[in-house]
Coordinates of C-alpha atoms and ligand atoms in Angstrom, one line a residue:
M21 CA -12.6 2.1 12.3
L22 CA -13.1 2.2 8.6
L23 CA -14.4 5.4 6.6
A24 CA -16.3 3.3 4.3
L25 CA -18.4 1.9 7.8
S26 CA -18.5 5.2 9.4
T27 CA -21.4 7.5 9.3
W28 CA -20.5 11.2 9.2
C29 CA -21.5 11.6 12.6
D30 CA -19.0 8.9 13.6
V31 CA -16.6 10.8 11.5
E32 CA -17.3 14.4 13.3
A33 CA -16.8 12.6 16.6
Y34 CA -13.5 10.9 15.7
L35 CA -12.2 14.5 14.6
E36 CA -12.7 15.8 18.2
R37 CA -10.4 13.1 19.2
S38 CA -7.9 12.8 16.1
K39 CA -6.6 14.5 13.0
A40 CA -5.0 11.5 11.4
I41 CA -6.0 9.1 8.8
I42 CA -4.3 5.9 7.4
L43 CA -4.9 5.5 3.7
P44 CA -3.9 2.3 1.9
I45 CA -2.6 3.0 -1.5
G46 CA -1.4 0.0 -3.9
S47 CA -1.8 -1.1 -7.6
M48 CA -3.8 -3.5 -9.8
E49 CA -1.0 -5.5 -11.7
Q50 CA 0.1 -8.6 -12.4
H51 CA 1.8 -10.7 -10.0
G52 CA 3.1 -13.8 -11.9
P53 CA 1.1 -17.0 -12.4
N54 CA 0.0 -17.6 -9.0
G55 CA -0.3 -14.0 -7.6
L56 CA -3.6 -11.8 -7.5
I57 CA -3.7 -8.8 -9.7
G58 CA -4.7 -7.0 -6.6
T59 CA -1.7 -7.9 -4.6
D60 CA -0.4 -4.6 -3.9
A61 CA -3.7 -2.8 -3.0
I62 CA -4.8 -6.1 -0.7
C63 CA -1.7 -5.9 1.5
P64 CA -1.8 -2.8 2.7
E65 CA -5.5 -2.9 2.8
V66 CA -5.5 -6.0 4.9
I67 CA -2.6 -4.7 7.2
A68 CA -4.5 -1.6 7.9
A69 CA -7.8 -3.5 8.6
E70 CA -6.0 -5.8 11.1
A71 CA -4.6 -2.6 12.8
A72 CA -7.9 -1.0 13.1
A73 CA -9.5 -4.0 14.2
E74 CA -7.1 -4.2 17.1
D75 CA -7.5 -0.6 17.7
P76 CA -11.0 0.9 17.0
D77 CA -9.9 4.2 17.6
I78 CA -8.0 4.5 14.4
L79 CA -9.4 5.4 11.0
V80 CA -8.6 4.0 7.5
G81 CA -9.8 5.6 4.6
P82 CA -10.7 3.8 1.3
T83 CA -7.7 1.8 -0.6
F84 CA -6.5 3.9 -3.2
S85 CA -6.1 0.6 -5.2
V86 CA -4.9 1.7 -9.2
G87 CA -1.3 3.3 -9.2
C88 CA 1.9 3.4 -11.3
A89 CA 1.9 0.3 -13.1
Q90 CA 2.7 1.2 -16.8
H91 CA 5.5 -1.6 -16.7
H92 CA 3.2 -4.1 -16.2
L93 CA 0.4 -3.5 -19.0
A94 CA 1.8 -6.2 -21.4
F95 CA 0.0 -8.7 -18.9
P96 CA -3.7 -9.1 -19.1
G97 CA -5.7 -7.4 -16.2
T98 CA -3.1 -4.7 -15.4
M99 CA -4.7 -1.2 -15.1
T100 CA -2.4 2.1 -14.7
L101 CA -2.7 5.7 -13.7
R102 CA -0.3 8.1 -15.6
P103 CA 1.9 9.7 -12.8
S104 CA 0.1 13.0 -13.5
T105 CA -3.5 11.5 -13.1
M106 CA -2.3 9.9 -9.9
I107 CA -0.8 13.1 -8.6
A108 CA -3.8 14.9 -9.4
A109 CA -6.1 11.9 -7.7
I110 CA -3.9 12.2 -4.4
M111 CA -4.2 15.8 -4.2
D112 CA -8.1 15.9 -4.4
W113 CA -8.4 12.7 -2.0
T114 CA -5.9 15.0 0.3
H115 CA -8.1 18.1 0.3
S116 CA -11.4 16.4 0.6
L117 CA -10.2 15.2 4.1
R118 CA -8.5 18.5 4.7
R119 CA -11.8 20.4 4.2
H120 CA -13.5 18.4 7.1
G121 CA -10.2 19.1 9.5
F122 CA -7.9 15.8 9.1
E123 CA -4.5 17.3 9.2
R124 CA -2.3 14.2 9.3
F125 CA -2.2 11.8 6.2
Y126 CA -0.4 8.4 6.7
W127 CA -0.3 7.0 3.2
F128 CA 0.3 3.2 3.7
N129 CA 2.0 1.9 0.3
G130 CA 2.0 -1.5 -0.9
H131 CA 3.7 -0.7 -4.5
G132 CA 7.3 0.2 -5.1
G133 CA 6.4 1.9 -8.4
N134 CA 4.2 4.1 -6.4
V135 CA 6.9 5.9 -4.3
A136 CA 8.4 8.6 -6.4
T137 CA 4.5 9.5 -7.6
I138 CA 3.5 9.8 -3.8
A139 CA 6.5 11.8 -3.3
A140 CA 5.8 14.2 -6.2
A141 CA 2.2 14.4 -5.0
F142 CA 3.3 15.6 -1.4
A143 CA 5.7 18.1 -3.1
E144 CA 2.6 19.7 -5.3
I145 CA 0.6 20.0 -2.1
H146 CA 3.4 21.6 -0.3
A147 CA 4.1 23.8 -3.3
E148 CA 0.5 25.0 -3.2
R149 CA 0.8 26.1 0.3
S150 CA 4.0 27.8 -0.1
L151 CA 3.3 29.6 -2.9
A152 CA -0.2 30.7 -1.1
G153 CA 2.3 33.0 0.7
P154 CA 2.5 33.8 4.5
D155 CA -0.8 35.9 4.5
T156 CA -3.2 33.0 3.7
P157 CA -4.4 31.1 6.8
L158 CA -3.1 27.4 6.4
T159 CA -4.2 24.7 8.8
Q160 CA -1.5 22.3 9.9
L161 CA -0.6 19.7 7.4
S162 CA 1.7 16.6 7.9
L163 CA 2.1 13.6 5.1
R164 CA 3.7 10.4 5.5
Q165 CA 4.4 7.6 3.0
R166 CA 5.0 4.2 4.5
N167 CA 5.9 1.0 2.4
W168 CA 4.2 -1.8 4.5
W169 CA 7.5 -4.2 3.8
E170 CA 9.7 -1.5 5.4
L171 CA 8.2 -1.1 8.8
P172 CA 10.2 -2.4 11.8
S173 CA 10.8 -6.1 12.1
V174 CA 8.6 -7.1 8.8
M175 CA 11.5 -7.5 6.4
E176 CA 13.1 -9.9 9.1
T177 CA 9.7 -11.6 9.6
C178 CA 9.6 -12.0 5.6
R179 CA 13.4 -13.1 5.2
R180 CA 12.9 -15.7 8.3
L181 CA 9.8 -17.3 6.5
H182 CA 11.3 -17.0 3.1
P183 CA 15.1 -17.2 3.5
R184 CA 15.7 -17.8 -0.2
N185 CA 14.1 -16.3 -3.4
E186 CA 12.2 -13.6 -2.1
G187 CA 12.7 -11.9 -5.5
A188 CA 11.8 -8.4 -6.2
H189 CA 8.4 -8.8 -7.7
A190 CA 5.7 -11.3 -7.0
T191 CA 7.5 -12.2 -4.0
P192 CA 6.6 -15.2 -1.7
S193 CA 5.8 -12.6 1.1
E194 CA 3.3 -10.4 -0.6
V195 CA 1.5 -13.5 -2.3
A196 CA 1.1 -15.1 1.2
V197 CA -0.5 -12.0 2.5
T198 CA -3.3 -12.2 0.1
Y199 CA -3.7 -15.9 0.4
A200 CA -4.1 -15.5 4.2
A201 CA -6.7 -12.6 3.4
Y202 CA -8.2 -14.7 0.7
P203 CA -7.8 -18.4 1.8
D204 CA -10.2 -19.4 -1.1
Q205 CA -8.0 -17.7 -3.6
V206 CA -4.7 -20.0 -3.0
R207 CA -3.6 -21.3 -6.4
D208 CA -1.6 -24.4 -6.9
V209 CA 0.5 -23.5 -10.2
V210 CA 3.8 -25.1 -11.4
L211 CA 6.2 -22.2 -11.9
E212 CA 8.6 -22.7 -14.6
P213 CA 11.4 -21.7 -14.2
R214 CA 10.8 -22.4 -10.1
V215 CA 12.9 -19.1 -9.5
A216 CA 12.3 -16.2 -11.9
P217 CA 15.2 -14.1 -13.6
M218 CA 16.4 -11.1 -12.2
G219 CA 17.2 -8.0 -14.2
S220 CA 16.2 -4.8 -15.1
F221 CA 13.4 -3.1 -17.4
G222 CA 12.2 -0.3 -19.4
D223 CA 8.6 -0.4 -20.8
A224 CA 5.9 -2.9 -20.7
Q225 CA 6.9 -4.9 -23.7
D226 CA 10.4 -5.0 -22.5
Y227 CA 9.1 -6.2 -19.2
R228 CA 7.5 -9.0 -20.6
A229 CA 10.3 -10.1 -23.0
T230 CA 12.7 -10.1 -19.9
F231 CA 10.2 -11.7 -17.7
P232 CA 7.7 -14.0 -19.4
D233 CA 5.7 -14.8 -16.7
G234 CA 5.6 -11.6 -14.8
R235 CA 7.8 -12.7 -11.9
I236 CA 11.3 -10.9 -10.9
G237 CA 13.7 -13.2 -9.0
S238 CA 11.1 -14.8 -6.9
D239 CA 9.6 -18.3 -5.9
P240 CA 6.1 -17.5 -4.7
S241 CA 5.2 -21.1 -4.6
Q242 CA 6.5 -20.9 -0.8
A243 CA 3.4 -18.7 -0.1
T244 CA 1.2 -20.2 2.3
V245 CA -1.9 -18.9 4.5
E246 CA 0.1 -19.5 7.8
N247 CA 3.2 -17.4 6.8
G248 CA 0.8 -14.7 5.4
R249 CA -0.7 -14.5 8.9
E250 CA 2.4 -14.2 10.5
I251 CA 3.3 -11.3 8.3
I252 CA 0.3 -9.7 8.9
Q253 CA 0.2 -9.7 12.2
T254 CA 3.7 -8.3 12.4
A255 CA 3.1 -5.8 10.2
A256 CA -0.2 -4.8 11.8
Q257 CA 1.9 -4.2 15.2
A258 CA 4.3 -2.3 13.6
L259 CA 1.8 -0.1 11.7
L260 CA -0.1 0.8 15.1
A261 CA 3.1 1.9 16.7
D262 CA 4.0 3.9 13.8
F263 CA 0.6 5.5 13.3
R264 CA 0.2 6.4 16.6
N265 CA 3.6 8.0 16.8
F266 CA 2.6 9.8 13.6
A267 CA -0.7 10.8 14.8
D268 CA 0.6 12.3 18.2
A269 CA 3.6 14.3 17.0
Ligands
LIG312 NI1 3.6 -6.5 -5.4

């Protein structure tokens, strides 16, 4: 069940059964010459949608699709939030849903660059409650952050499908997931060099100078619709198990 395709009556009825919600969270940033800019938002969104299709009794919220991507800003199309803006937005999303009775928030992440900021947002939410003191009536609140590629058996599947040159950014696995979601967007691009360099970076100019086409260590020309379908299936099953465990805790 998707929040955007629900009525308020549906949500009221859902809250009688569950206080938990999945919130996909990603980024709008370049993913090399054959990867879509929305990759990090599309991946958790389609995996969560697949899970919701299998179990209509879980609720998936809208995708938080712009994250922390300052280091990709030297490539056209990339958008970013400052960490402080993102923290404020995560807090407002959470508190909006809390007002209705949601107590368990499963932020399903698609971008490594978001991890620290999501953790900081959680710390802000907990700090508000702690600072309010013991006399303030507080409802239960549980926050979880999970990266889709770290769910059980997902990494193994990605490694089996792409044993070499998965790399660190614009990976064949994440590009494959987007191709499976949008087969009409598959790009046939010659990558030069075929395998991108590895290394570290600082700001956006530094990143583009070190990684001229945007990829880090990867060969996403391996990405196929078939591989993407298998990754989505594996990840959706793992998400269902992990979310049910979280919702029932
Ligand atoms: Ni990515």
